[in-house]
Short mmCIF file of C-alpha atoms in Angstrom, two decimals:
data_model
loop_
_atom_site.label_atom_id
_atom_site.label_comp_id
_atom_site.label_asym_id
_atom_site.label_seq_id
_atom_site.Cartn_x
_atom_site.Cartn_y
_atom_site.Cartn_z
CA UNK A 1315 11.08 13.06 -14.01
CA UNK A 1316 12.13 13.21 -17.91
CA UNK A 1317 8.63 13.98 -18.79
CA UNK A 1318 8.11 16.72 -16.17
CA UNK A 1319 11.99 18.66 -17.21
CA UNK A 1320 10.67 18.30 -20.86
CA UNK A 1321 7.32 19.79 -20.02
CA UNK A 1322 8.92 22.34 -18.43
CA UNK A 1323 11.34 23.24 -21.32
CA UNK A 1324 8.37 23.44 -23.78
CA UNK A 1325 6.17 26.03 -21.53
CA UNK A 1326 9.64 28.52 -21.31
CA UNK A 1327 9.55 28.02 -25.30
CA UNK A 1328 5.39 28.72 -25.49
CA UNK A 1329 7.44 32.33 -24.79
CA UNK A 1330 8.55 32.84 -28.23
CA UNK A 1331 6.06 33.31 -30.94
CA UNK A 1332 8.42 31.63 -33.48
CA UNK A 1333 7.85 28.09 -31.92
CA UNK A 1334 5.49 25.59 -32.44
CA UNK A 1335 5.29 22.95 -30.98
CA UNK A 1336 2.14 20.64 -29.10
CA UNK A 1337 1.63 19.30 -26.07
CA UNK A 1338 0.37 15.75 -26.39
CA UNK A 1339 -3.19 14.90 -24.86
CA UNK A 1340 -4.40 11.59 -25.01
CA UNK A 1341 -7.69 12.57 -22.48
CA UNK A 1342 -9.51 16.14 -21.58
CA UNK A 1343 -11.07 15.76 -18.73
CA UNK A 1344 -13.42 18.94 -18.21
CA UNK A 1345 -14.71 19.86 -14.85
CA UNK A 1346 -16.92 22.79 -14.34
CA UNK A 1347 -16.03 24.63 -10.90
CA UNK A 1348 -13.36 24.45 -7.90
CA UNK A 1349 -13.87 26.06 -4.45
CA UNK A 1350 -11.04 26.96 -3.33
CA UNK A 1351 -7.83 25.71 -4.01
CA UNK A 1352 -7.19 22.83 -6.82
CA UNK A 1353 -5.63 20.71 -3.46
CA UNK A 1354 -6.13 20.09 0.21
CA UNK A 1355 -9.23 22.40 0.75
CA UNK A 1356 -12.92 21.80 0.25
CA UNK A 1357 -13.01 20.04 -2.93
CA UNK A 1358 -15.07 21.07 -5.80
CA UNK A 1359 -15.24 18.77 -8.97
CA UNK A 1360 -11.49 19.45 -10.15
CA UNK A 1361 -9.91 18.22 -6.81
CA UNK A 1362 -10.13 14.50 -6.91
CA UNK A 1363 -8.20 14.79 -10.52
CA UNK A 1364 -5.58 16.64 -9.17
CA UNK A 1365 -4.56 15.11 -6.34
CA UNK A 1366 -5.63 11.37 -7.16
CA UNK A 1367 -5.17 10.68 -10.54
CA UNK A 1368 -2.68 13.03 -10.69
CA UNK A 1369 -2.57 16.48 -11.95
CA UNK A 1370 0.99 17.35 -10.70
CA UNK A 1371 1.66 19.77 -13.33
CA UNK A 1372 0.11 23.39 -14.47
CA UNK A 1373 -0.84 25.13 -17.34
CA UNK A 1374 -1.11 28.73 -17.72
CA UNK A 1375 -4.32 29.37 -18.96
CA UNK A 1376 -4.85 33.26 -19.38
CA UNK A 1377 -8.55 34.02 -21.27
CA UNK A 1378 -10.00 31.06 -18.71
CA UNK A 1379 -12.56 31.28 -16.10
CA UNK A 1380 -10.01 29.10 -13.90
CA UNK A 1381 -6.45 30.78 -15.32
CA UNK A 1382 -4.92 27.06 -14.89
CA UNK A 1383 -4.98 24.11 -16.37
CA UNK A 1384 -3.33 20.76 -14.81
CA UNK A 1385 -1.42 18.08 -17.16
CA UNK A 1386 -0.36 14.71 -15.80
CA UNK A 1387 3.23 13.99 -18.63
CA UNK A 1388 3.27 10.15 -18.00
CA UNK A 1389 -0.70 9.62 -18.61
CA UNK A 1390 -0.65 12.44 -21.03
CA UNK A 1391 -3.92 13.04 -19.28
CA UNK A 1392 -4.88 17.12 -19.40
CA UNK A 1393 -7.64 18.37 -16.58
CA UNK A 1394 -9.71 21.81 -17.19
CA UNK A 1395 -11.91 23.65 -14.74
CA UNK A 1396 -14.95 25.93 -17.42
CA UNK A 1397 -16.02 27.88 -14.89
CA UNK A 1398 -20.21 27.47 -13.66
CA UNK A 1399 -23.16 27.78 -16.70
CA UNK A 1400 -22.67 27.28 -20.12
CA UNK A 1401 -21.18 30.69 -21.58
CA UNK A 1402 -18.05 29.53 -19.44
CA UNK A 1403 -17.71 26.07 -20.66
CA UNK A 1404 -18.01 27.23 -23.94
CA UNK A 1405 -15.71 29.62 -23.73
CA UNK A 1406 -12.82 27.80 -21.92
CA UNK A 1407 -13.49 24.99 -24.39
CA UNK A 1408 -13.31 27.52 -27.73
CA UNK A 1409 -10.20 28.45 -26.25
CA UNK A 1410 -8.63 25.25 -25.03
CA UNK A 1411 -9.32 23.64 -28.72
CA UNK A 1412 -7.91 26.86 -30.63
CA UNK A 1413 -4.72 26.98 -28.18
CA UNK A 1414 -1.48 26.09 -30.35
CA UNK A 1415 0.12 24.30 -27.46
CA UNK A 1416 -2.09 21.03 -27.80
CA UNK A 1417 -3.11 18.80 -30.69
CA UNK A 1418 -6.34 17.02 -29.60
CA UNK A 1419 -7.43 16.06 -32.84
CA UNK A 1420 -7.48 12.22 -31.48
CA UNK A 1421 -7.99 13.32 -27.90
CA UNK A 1422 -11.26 12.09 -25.91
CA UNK A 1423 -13.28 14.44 -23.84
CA UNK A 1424 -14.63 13.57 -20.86
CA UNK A 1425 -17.03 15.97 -18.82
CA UNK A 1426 -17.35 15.10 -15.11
CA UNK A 1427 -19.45 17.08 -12.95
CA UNK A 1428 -22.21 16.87 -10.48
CA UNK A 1429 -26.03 17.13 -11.05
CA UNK A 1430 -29.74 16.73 -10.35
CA UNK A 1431 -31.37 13.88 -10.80
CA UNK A 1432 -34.63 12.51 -11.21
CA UNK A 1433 -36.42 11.01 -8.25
CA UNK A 1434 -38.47 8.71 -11.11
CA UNK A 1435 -35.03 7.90 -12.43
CA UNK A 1436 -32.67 7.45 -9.89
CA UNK A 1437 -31.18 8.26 -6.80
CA UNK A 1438 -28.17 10.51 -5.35
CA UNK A 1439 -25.02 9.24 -5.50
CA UNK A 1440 -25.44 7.70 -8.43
CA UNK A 1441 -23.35 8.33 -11.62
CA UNK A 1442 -25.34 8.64 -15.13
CA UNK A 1443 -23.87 8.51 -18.21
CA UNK A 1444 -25.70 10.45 -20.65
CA UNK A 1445 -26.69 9.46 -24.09
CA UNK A 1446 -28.10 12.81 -24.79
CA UNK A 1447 -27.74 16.29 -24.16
CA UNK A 1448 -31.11 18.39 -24.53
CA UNK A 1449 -31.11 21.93 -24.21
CA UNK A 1450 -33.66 22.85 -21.55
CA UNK A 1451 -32.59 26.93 -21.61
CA UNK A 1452 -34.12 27.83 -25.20
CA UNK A 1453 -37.82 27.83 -25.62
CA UNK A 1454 -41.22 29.78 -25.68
CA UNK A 1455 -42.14 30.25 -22.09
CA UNK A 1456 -45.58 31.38 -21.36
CA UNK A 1457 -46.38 32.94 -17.87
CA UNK A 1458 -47.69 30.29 -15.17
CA UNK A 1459 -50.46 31.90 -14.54
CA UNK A 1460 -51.44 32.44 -18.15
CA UNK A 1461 -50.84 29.05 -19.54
CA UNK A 1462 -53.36 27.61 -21.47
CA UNK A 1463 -56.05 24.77 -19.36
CA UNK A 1464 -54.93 22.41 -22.69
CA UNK A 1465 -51.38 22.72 -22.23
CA UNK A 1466 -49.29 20.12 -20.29
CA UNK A 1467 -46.99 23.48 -19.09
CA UNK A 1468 -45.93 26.89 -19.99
CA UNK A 1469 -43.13 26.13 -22.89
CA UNK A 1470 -43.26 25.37 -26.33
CA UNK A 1471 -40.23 24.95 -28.79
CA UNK A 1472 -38.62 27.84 -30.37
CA UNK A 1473 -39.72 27.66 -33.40
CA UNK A 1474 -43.39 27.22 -32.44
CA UNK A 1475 -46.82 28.01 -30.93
CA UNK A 1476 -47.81 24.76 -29.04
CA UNK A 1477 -46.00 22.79 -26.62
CA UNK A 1478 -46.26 19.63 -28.82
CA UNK A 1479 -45.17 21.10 -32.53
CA UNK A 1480 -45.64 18.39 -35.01
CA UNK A 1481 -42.69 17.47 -36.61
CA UNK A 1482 -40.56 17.81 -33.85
CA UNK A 1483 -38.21 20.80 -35.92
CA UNK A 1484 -34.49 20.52 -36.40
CA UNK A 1485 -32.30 19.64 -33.62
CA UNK A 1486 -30.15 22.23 -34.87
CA UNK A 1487 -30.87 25.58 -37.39
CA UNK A 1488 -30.61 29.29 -37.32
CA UNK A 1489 -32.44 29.14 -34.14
CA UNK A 1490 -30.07 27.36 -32.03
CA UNK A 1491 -28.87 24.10 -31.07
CA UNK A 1492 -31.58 21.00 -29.27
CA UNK A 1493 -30.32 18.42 -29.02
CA UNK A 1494 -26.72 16.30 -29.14
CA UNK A 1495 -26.27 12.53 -29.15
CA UNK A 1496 -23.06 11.10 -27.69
CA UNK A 1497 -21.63 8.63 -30.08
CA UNK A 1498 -23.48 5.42 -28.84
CA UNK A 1499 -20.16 2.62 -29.72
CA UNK A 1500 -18.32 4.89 -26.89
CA UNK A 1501 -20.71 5.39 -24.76
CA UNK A 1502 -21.99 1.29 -24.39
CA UNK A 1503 -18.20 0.88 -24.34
CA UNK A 1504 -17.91 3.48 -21.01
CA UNK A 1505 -21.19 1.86 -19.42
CA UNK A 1506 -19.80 -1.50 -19.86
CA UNK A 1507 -16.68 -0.64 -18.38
CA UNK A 1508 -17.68 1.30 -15.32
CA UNK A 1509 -21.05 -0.44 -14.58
CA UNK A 1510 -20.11 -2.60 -11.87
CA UNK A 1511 -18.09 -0.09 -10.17
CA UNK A 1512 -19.38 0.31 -6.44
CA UNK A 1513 -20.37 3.89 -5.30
CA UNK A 1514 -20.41 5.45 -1.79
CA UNK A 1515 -23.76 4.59 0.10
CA UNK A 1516 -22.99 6.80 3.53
CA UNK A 1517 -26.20 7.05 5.99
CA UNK A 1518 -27.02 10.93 5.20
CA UNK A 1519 -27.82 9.16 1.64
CA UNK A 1520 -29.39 6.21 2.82
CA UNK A 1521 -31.70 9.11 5.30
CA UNK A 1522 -32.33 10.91 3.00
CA UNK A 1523 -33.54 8.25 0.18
CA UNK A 1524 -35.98 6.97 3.05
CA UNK A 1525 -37.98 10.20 2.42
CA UNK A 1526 -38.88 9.70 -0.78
CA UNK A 1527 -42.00 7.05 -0.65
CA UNK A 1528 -43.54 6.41 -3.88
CA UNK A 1529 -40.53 6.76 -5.68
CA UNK A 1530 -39.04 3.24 -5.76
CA UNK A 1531 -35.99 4.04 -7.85
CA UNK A 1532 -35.17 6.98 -5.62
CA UNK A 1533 -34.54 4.55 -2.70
CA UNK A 1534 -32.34 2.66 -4.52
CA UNK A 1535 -28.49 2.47 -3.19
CA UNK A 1536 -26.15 4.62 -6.22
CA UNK A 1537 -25.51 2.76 -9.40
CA UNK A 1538 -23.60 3.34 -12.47
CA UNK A 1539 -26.57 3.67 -15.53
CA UNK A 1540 -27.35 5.76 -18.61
CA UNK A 1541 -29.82 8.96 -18.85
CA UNK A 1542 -30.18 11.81 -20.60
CA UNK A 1543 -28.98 15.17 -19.09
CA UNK A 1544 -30.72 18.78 -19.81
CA UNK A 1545 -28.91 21.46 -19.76
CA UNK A 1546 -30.72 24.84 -18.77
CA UNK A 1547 -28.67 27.86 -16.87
CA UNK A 1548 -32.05 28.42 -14.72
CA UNK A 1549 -31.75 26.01 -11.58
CA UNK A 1550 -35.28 25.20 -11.33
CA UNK A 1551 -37.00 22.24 -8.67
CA UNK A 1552 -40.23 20.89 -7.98
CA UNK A 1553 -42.52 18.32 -9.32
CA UNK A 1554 -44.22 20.94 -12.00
CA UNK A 1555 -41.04 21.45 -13.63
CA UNK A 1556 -39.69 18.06 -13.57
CA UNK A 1557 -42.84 16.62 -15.68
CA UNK A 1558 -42.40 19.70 -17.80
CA UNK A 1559 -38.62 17.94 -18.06
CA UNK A 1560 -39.53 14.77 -18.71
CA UNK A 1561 -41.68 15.54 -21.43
CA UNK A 1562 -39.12 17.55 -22.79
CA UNK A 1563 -36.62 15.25 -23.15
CA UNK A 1564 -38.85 12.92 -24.63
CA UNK A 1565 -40.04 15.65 -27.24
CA UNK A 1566 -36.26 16.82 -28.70
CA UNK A 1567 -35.24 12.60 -28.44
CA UNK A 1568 -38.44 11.53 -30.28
CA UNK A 1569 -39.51 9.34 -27.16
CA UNK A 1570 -36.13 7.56 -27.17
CA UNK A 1571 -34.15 9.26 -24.32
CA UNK A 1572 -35.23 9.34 -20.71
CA UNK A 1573 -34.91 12.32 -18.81
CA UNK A 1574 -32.22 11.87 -15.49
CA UNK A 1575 -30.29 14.51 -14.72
CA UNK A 1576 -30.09 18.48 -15.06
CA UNK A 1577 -27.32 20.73 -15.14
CA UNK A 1578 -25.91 23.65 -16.77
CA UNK A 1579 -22.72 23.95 -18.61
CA UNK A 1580 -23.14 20.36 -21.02
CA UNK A 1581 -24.91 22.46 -23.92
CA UNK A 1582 -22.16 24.88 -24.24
CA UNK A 1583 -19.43 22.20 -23.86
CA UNK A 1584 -21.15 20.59 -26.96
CA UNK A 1585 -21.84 23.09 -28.76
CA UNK A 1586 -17.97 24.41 -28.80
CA UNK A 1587 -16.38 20.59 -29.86
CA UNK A 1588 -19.23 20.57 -32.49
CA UNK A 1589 -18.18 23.93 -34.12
CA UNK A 1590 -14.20 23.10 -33.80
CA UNK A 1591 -15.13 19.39 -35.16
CA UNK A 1592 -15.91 21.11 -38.31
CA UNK A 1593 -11.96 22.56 -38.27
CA UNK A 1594 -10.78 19.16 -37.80
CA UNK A 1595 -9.48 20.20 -34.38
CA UNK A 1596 -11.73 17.58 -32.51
CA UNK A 1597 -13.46 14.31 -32.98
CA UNK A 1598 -16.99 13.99 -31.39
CA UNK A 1599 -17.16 10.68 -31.44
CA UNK A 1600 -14.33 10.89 -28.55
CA UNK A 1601 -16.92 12.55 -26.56
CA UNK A 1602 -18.26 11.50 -23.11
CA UNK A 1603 -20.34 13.17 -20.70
CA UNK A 1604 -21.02 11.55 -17.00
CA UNK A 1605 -22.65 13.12 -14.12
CA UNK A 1606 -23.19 12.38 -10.91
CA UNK A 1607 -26.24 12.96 -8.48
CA UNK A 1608 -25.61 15.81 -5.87
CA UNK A 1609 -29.41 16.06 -5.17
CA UNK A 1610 -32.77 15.41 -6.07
CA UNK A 1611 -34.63 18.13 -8.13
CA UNK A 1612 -37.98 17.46 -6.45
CA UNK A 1613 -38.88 17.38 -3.25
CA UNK A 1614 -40.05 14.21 -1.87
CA UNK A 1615 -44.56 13.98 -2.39
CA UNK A 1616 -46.28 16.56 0.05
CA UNK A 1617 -43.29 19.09 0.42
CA UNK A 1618 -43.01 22.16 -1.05
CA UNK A 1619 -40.35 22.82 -3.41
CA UNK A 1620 -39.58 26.13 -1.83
CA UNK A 1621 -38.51 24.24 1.14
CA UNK A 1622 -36.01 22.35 -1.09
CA UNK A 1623 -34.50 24.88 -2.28
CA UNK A 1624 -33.80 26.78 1.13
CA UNK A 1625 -32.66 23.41 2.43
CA UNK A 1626 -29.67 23.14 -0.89
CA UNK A 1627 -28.70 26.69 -1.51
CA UNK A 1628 -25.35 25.95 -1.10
CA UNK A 1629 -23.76 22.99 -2.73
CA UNK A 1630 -22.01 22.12 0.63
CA UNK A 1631 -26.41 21.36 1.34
CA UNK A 1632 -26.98 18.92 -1.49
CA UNK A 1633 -27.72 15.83 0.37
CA UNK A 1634 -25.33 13.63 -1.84
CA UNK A 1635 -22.49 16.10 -2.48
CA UNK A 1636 -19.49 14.36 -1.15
CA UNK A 1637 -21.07 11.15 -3.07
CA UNK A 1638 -21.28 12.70 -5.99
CA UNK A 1639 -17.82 14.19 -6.08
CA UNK A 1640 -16.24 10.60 -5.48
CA UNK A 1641 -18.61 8.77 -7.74
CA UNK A 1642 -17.01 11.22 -10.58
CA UNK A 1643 -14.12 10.69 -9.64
CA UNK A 1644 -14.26 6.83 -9.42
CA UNK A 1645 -15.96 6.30 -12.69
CA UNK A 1646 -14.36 8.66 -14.31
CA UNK A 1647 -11.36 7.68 -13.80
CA UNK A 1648 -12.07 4.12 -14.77
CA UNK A 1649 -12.28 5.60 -18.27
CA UNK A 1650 -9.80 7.82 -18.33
CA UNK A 1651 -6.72 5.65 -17.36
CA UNK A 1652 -8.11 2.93 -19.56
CA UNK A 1653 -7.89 5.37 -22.78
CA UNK A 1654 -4.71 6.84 -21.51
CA UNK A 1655 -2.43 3.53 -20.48
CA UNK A 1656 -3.27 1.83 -23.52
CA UNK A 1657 -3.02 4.38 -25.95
CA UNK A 1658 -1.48 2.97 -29.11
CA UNK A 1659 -4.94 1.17 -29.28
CA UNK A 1660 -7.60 3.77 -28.56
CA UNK A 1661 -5.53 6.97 -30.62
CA UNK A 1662 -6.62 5.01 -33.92
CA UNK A 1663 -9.92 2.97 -32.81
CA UNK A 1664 -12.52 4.48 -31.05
CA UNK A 1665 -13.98 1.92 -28.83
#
């Protein structure tokens, strides 16, 4: 109750430009859309955090996609919602790490949202932490029906002619930003932690899995593992464009990440700690990104991809939706009360 009344008193003084004064934020964790309602509607990604962990109190957030954010004063624990594809995640980021009300120069980040995933990887409901974070958005893309009978697809690096430019050019220069690598201590440290944890296995996952023969890891119950995650705003499927993502992965990584899940907003969520980090405002080795598998981003062999699509449109359609919602939520979480209850160890050590 003390922590909520003082909470309270330093929002009314946020009102007067002559005080400064900082919230304290042990844990960020970033979620990139909400339905409805933050609680007791059809849940989105933010839900689960506010009513579970919880988020009891708000934060105005004016200049945000979501207007809100939600703060939990005994955990110190601070949840944002980005808003859907990278501008907004970089954005609401930008604006939560210049904000005056919060120091998070020791706070850890931890992005928590659903995904694609590999059928050669994985399966749906799975959670994935990510070791990487390719950018799958900028490139050289040559027509389909133009692409040349030597090339393995229709994209070749920015900076380049051929889809296989030799050496691989800088992860990050005046053309843009590649590639990120999640600090690898933190990340074994999160894995280990959360590895064991058991995920949801309901029978729409179990029929689905069943359909895709020939890809043994797809039929796999969930599991807690590490993958890489691309990041592209274009929501692409089939079996074309996931070799084209495999291989690029494996280009921008230099054959040392693994391609597992796609979504959108994880490039511009790195790319706005990076450019703060260099203002001291963040740390990125307090960085974590974890995703969970919604749906597969291939069909299963035989099937068009159209067909996939029409059958997902809506994210209500992904075939491990609710799954992937909880395994966030139950992984996550792992992580994030760990940091947060036992502070005094994890504000100076980064595990």
């Amino acid at each position: 109750m003390r922590t909520s009344v003082l909470l309270a008193i330093w929002l009314a003084c946020f009102a007067s430009p002559a005080f400064s004064a900082s919230i304290p934020v042990r844990v960020v964790v970033v979620t990139t859309y909400e339905l409805g309602q933050d609680r007791g509607d059809e849940p989105g990604e933010f839900q689960a955090w506010v009513e579970r962990l919880p988020l009891s109190q708000e934060i105005p957030a004016p200049g945000t996609y979501h207007q809100v954010m939600r703060y939990n004063p005994d955990l110190q624990v601070l949840g944002i919602v980005t808003g859907e594809g990278p501008e907004h995640a970089s954005s609401a980021i930008t604006a939560l790490l210049t904000d005056p009300r919060f120091d998070l120069s020791h706070a850890y980040f931890l992005l928590a949202g659903i995904a694609g995933i590999d059928p050669k990887f994985g399966s749906i409901g799975s959670a994935v932490w990510a070791p990487h974070v390719i950018n799958g958005g900028l490139a050289h893309e040559v027509d389909a029906r133009e692409i040349p009978p030597d090339w393995p697809d229709g994209f070749t690096p920015i900076q380049g002619s051929t889809p296989d430019v030799r050496p691989v050019p800088p992860l990050h220069s005046v053309h843009g930003d590649m590639a990120y690598t999640i600090d690898p201590g933190l990340l074994a440290w999160a894995f280990s932690l959360t590895r064991n944890v058991e995920l949801t296995d309901a029978p729409e996952l179990q029929k689905t899995r069943a359909r895709y023969a020939g890809f043994p890891r797809a039929q796999t119950p969930p599991a807690v593992c590490e993958g890489d995650t691309l990041a592209s705003a274009t929501f692409w499927t089939g079996p074309r464009m996931n070799d084209w993502a495999e291989r690029w992965v494996a280009y921008w990584t230099n054959k040392q990440g693994v391609m597992a899940t796609t979504a959108e907003e994880d490039l511009g969520f790195m790319q706005a700690l990076s450019l703060q980090a260099q203002a001291g405002r963040v740390d990125m080795r307090r960085v974590l990104v974890l995703r969970t598998a919604s749906n597969y981003d291939m069909p299963p062999s035989n099937e068009p991809a159209a067909a996939l699509l029409a059958a997902e449109t809506q994210e209500q359609g992904y075939s491990g939706y609710r799954a992937s919602l909880e395994a966030a939520y139950r992984v996550g979480s792992i992580v994030v009360k760990e940091l947060s209850t036992n502070w005094p160890h994890y504000q100076t050590t980064v595990p």
